[in-house]
XYZ file of C-alpha atoms in Angstrom:
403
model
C -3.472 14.804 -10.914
C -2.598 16.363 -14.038
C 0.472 16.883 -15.350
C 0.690 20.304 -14.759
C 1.095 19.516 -11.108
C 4.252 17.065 -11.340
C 7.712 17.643 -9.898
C 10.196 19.189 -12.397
C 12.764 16.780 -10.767
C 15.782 14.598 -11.775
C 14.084 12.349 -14.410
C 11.437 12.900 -17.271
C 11.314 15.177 -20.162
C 13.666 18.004 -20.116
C 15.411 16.620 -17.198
C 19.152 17.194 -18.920
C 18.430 21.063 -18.318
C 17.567 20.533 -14.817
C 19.984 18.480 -13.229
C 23.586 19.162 -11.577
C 24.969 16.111 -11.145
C 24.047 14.370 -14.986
C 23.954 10.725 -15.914
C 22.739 9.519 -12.625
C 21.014 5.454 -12.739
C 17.545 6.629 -11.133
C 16.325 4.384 -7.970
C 12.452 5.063 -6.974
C 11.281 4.228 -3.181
C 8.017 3.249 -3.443
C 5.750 3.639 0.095
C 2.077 2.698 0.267
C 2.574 2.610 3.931
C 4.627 3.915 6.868
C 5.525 0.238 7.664
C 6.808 -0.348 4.324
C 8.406 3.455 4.269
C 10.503 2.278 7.848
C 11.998 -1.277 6.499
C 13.105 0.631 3.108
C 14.823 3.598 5.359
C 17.001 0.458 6.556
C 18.273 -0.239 2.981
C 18.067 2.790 0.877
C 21.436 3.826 2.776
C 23.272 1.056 1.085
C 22.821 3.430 -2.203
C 21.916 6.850 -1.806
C 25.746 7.922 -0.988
C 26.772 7.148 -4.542
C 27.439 9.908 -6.681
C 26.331 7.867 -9.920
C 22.636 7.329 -7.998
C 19.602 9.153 -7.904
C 17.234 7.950 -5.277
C 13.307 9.225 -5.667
C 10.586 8.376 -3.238
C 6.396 7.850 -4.180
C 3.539 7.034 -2.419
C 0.671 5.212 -4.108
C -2.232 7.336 -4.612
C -5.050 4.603 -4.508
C -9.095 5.207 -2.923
C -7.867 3.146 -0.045
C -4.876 5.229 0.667
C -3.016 5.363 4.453
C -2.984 8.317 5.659
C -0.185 10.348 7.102
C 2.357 8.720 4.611
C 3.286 12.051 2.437
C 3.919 13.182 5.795
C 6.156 10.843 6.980
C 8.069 10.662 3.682
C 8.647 14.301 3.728
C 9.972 14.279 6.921
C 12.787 11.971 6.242
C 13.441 14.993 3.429
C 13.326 12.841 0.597
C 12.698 14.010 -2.319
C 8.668 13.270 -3.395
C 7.343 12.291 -6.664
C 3.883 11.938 -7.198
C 2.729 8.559 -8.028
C 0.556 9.351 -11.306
C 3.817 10.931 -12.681
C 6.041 8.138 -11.450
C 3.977 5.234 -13.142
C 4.638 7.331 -16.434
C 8.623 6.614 -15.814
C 11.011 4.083 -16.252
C 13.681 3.655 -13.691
C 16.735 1.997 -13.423
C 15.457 0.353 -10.074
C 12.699 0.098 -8.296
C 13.031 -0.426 -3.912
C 9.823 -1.588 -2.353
C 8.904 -3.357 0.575
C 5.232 -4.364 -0.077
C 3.520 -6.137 -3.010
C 1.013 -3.096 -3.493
C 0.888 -1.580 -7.201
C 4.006 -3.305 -8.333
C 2.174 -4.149 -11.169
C 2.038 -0.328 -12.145
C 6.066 0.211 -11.951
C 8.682 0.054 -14.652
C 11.961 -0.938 -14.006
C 13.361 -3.580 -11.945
C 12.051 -4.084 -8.748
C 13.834 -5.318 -5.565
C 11.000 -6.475 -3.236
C 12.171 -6.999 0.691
C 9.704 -7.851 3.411
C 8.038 -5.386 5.919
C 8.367 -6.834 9.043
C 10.198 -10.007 10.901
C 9.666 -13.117 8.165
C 8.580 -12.835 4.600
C 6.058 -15.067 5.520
C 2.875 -14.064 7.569
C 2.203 -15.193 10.924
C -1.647 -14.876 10.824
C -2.942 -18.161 9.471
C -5.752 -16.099 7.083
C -5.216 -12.668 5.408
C -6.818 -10.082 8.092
C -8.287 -8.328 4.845
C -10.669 -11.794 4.634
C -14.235 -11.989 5.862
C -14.688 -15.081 5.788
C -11.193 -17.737 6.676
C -11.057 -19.649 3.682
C -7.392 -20.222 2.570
C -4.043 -19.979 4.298
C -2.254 -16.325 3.633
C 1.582 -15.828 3.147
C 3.761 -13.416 1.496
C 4.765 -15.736 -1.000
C 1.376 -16.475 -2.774
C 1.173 -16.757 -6.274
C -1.117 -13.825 -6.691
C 0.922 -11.374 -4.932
C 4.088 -12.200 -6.666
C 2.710 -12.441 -10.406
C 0.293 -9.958 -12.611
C -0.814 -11.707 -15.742
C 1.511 -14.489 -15.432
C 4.214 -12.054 -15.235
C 6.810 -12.399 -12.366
C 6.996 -8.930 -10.773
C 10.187 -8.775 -8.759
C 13.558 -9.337 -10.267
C 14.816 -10.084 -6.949
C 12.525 -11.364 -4.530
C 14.464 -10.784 -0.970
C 13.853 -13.647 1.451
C 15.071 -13.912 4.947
C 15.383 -17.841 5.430
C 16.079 -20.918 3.914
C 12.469 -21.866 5.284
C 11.366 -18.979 2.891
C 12.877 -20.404 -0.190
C 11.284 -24.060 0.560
C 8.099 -22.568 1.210
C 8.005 -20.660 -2.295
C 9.234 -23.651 -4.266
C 5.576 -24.991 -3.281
C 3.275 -21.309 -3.047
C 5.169 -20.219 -6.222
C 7.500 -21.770 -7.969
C 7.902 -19.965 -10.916
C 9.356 -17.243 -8.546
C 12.239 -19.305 -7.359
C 14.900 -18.131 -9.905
C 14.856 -14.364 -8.787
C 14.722 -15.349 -4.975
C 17.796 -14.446 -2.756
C 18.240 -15.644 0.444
C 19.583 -12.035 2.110
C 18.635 -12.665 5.856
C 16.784 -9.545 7.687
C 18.705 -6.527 7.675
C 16.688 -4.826 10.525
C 17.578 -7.359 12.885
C 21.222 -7.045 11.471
C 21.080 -3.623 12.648
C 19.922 -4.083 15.886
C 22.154 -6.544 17.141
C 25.101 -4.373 15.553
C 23.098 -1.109 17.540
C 23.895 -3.609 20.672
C 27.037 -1.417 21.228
C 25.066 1.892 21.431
C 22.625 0.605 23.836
C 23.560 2.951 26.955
C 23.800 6.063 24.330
C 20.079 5.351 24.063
C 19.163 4.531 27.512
C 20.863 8.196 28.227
C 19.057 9.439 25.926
C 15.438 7.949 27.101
C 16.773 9.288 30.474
C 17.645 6.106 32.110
C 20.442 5.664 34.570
C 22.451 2.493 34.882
C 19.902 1.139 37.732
C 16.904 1.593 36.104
C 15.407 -1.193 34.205
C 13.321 -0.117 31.065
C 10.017 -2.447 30.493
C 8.517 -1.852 27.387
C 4.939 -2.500 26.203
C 4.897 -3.487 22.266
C 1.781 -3.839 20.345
C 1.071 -4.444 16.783
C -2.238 -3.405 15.411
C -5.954 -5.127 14.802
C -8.061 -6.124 17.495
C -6.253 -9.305 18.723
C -3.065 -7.121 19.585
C -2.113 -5.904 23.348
C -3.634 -2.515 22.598
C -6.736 -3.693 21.337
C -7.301 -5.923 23.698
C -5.407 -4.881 26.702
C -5.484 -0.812 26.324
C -5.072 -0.184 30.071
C -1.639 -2.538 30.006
C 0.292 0.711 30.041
C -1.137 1.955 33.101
C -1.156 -1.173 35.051
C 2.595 -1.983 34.958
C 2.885 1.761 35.458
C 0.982 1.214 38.852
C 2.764 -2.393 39.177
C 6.195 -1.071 39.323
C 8.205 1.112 41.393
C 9.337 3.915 39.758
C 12.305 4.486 41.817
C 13.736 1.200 39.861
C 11.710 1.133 36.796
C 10.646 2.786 33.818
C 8.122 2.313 31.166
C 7.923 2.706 27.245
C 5.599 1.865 24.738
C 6.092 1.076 21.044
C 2.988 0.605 18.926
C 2.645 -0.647 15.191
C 2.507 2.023 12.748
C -0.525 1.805 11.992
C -2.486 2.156 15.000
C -1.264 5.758 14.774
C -2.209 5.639 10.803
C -5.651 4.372 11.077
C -6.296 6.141 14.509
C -4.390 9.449 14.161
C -1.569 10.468 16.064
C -3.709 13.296 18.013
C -5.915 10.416 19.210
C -3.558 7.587 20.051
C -1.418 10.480 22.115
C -4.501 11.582 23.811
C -5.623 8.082 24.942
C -1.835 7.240 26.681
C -1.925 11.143 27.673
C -2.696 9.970 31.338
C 0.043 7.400 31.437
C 2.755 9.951 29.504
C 2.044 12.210 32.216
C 2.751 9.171 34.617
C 6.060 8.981 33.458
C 5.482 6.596 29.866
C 8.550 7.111 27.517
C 5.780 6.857 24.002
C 7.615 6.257 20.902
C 6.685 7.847 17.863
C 6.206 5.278 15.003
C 8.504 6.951 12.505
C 11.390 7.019 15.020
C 13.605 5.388 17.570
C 11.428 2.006 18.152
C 14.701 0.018 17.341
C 17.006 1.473 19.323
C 14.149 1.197 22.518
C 14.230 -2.415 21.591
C 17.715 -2.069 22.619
C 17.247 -0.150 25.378
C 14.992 -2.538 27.286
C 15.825 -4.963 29.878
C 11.928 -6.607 29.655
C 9.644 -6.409 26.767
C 5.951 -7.574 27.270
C 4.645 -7.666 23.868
C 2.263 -9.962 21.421
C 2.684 -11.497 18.187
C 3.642 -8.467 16.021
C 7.388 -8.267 15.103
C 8.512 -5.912 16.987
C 8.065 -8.633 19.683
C 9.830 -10.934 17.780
C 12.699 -8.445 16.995
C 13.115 -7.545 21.301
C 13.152 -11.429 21.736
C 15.930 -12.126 19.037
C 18.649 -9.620 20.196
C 18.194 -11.270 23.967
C 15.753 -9.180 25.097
C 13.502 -11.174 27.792
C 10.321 -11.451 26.699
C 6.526 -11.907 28.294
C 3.630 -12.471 26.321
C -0.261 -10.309 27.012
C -1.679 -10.548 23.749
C -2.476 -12.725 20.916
C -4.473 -14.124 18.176
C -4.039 -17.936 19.967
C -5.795 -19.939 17.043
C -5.168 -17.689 13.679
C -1.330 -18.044 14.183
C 0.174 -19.517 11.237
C 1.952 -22.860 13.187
C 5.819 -22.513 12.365
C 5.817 -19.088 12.142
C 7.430 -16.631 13.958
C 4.847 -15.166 15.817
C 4.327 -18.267 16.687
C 7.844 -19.647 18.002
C 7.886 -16.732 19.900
C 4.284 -17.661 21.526
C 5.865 -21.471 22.657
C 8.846 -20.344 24.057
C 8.023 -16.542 25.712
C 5.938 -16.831 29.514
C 2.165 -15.924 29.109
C 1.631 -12.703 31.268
C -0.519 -13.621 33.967
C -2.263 -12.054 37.175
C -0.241 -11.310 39.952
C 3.342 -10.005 41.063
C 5.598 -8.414 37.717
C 8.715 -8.965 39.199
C 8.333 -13.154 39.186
C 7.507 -12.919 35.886
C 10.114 -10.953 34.473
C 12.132 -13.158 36.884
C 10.466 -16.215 34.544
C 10.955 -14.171 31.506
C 14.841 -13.804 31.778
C 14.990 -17.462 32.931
C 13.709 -18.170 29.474
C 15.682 -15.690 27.124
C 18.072 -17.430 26.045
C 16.262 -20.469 24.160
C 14.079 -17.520 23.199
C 17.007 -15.557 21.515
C 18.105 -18.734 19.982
C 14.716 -19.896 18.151
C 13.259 -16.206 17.050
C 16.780 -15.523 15.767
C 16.993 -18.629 13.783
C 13.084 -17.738 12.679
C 13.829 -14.151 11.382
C 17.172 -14.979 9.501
C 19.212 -17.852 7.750
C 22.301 -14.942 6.968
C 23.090 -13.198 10.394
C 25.164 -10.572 9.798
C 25.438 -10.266 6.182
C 21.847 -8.956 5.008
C 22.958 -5.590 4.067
C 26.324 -6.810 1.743
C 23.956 -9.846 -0.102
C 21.497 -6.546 -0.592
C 23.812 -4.233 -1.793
C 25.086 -6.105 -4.547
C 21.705 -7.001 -5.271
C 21.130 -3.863 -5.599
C 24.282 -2.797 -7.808
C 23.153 -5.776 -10.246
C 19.912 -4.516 -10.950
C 20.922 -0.900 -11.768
C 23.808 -1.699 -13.789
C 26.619 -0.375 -11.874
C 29.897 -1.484 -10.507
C 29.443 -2.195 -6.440
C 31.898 -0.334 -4.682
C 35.035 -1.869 -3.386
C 34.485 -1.068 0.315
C 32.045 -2.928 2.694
C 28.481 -1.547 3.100
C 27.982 1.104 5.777
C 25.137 1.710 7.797
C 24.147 4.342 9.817
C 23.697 4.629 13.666
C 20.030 4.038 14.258
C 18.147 6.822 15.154
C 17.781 7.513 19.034
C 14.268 7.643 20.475
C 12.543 10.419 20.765
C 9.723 10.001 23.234
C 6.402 12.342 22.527
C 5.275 14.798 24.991
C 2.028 15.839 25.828
């Protein structure tokens, strides 16, 4: 892209003439992916209402590029940099929530983790052909370029976490944080909204809400199980049940979002509440009184905030033992042939030593993620935190797609 073609924006040369509010500390939101682009929309709210702060957003323009990411950053109305002209910048903090191109940024960067755990729960990295080595998120390689550390804080969710880098990456231990999971913080504190959402997913107080939640890759319930929707549709009587279904990002990035809709179009029409991926999957966690899921996160997310929890999917022998996907796999029921209502009966028998472990799993600071952030935060771009506590908006209500 040439230069002719970049944003005359808040920062750069000639900015001074530009701006209204002047002397702003500059934040860029960096999204390679829509996963990434979700977790960050959990924190950038614990900045962007300062007056002193500028927030930008980029996504990486790379040959192996996810599509339908400008989209989805645009929609959330932020304002959009490109990436050739952000590389050419220095800001006073950088927000990301994958290790992608870090090594192309300038300024300080405040790395979180995508999903539940900083720590994979495949055994190998999925990108491998061949299994050769354990993968984490705390390898050596994606937390160094040229023997360069490239966080400055390094946002882990667990005391596990920390103990786990000490060995995978030592040198990486003095910017590491402990900050819990915020995401999780905000669903449990979302707890107290959960019959605004059932209303608005069109539930009444009797009807119990099953969702189906599937990460993405072959070994996931919609890979392997793609008729699941439809059978518990069938299963069920829909006098006393509904159905949603929450699938990983990118299914809908790799697949399209015309395609994905078009396969479930027969069970939307049936009466499935689909989530979108850029909206509401949270507060449908909430929602639901039974989740039958796999080993993605969301799974692990339902399963922490007490949500009953039956397993029909999963990689059983490239699970990473210890982790969460894991935890969740030896103490969630195994979906199995025959009558739903004994096994959501066996499900919510075993939800409370469910809760208990994935909980522990996800985060070592319950509550107190998005404070231990904030002044993270603060530190890095060189600003007084304010004096009252962190706020943090409602989480959005679903919005299921028609067809």
């Amino acid at each position: 892209m040439s230069r002719e073609m970049w944003i005359r924006g808040p920062v750069g040369a000639g900015a001074e003439a530009r701006v209204t509010r002047a002397g702003c500390r500059t934040a860029l939101v960096v999204v390679p992916t829509m996963t990434a682009g979700t977790r960050l929309l959990d924190i950038v709210p614990l900045l962007e209402s300062d007056h002193r702060v500028q927030l930008v957003f980029t996504v990486p323009h790379t040959t192996d590029q996810w599509p339908g990411v400008e989209e989805f950053v645009r929609a959330q109305h932020g304002l959009l940099m490109p990436w050739e002209q952000a590389v050419h910048h220095t800001f006073d903090l950088v927000l990301a929530a994958s290790h992608r191109h870090l090594e192309q940024l300038r300024g300080p960067i405040l790395l979180v983790g995508h999903g539940a755990g900083t720590m994979k729960s495949h055994l190998y990295s999925r990108k491998a052909e061949t299994p050769v080595l354990p993968a984490t998120g705390l390898d050596r390689e994606l937390l160094t370029y040229r023997g360069r550390i490239l966080p400055s804080v390094l946002a882990l969710a667990t005391e596990e976490e920390r103990a786990a880098l000490g060995s995978l990456c030592p040198e990486a231990l003095p910017v590491a944080t402990v900050v819990g999971d915020i995401c999780l913080d905000r669903m449990i504190d979302g707890g107290r909204f959960r019959e605004h959402y059932r209303q608005t997913l069109g539930l009444n107080p009797r009807r119990r809400l099953v969702t189906i939640s599937s990460t993405w890759s072959t070994d996931s319930i919609f890979g392997r199980v793609p008729s699941l929707c439809r059978a518990v549709l069938e299963a069920l009587p829909s006098s006393r049940y509904s159905v949603a279904a929450v699938l990983h990002p990118n299914v809908w990035t790799v697949h399209g979002r015309r395609q994905v809709t078009a396969w479930l179009s027969d069970c939307v029409e049936a009466g499935l509440r689909l989530i979108p991926p850029d909206r509401g999957w949270q507060a449908t966690m909430i929602a639901s009184d039974w989740v039958i899921g796999d080993h993605g996160s969301t799974t692990a997310y339902a399963a922490a905030i007490g949500c009953p929890v039956t397993l029909a999917a999963g990689p059983s022998d490239r699970l990473r033992p210890g982790s969460i996907a894991d935890l969740v796999r030896e103490n969630a029921p195994i979906l199995e042939p025959g009558p739903l209502r004994f096994q959501e009966a066996e499900a919510i028998r075993r939800q409370e030593r469910l809760s208990s472990v994935a909980g522990a799993a996800i985060s070592s600071r319950p509550g107190r993620a998005a404070g231990i952030l904030r002044s993270a935060m603060y530190r890095l771009v060189g600003l007084p935190e304010p004096d009252c506590p962190p706020s943090i908006p409602m989480l959005p209500a679903p919005l299921p797609i028609e067809v």
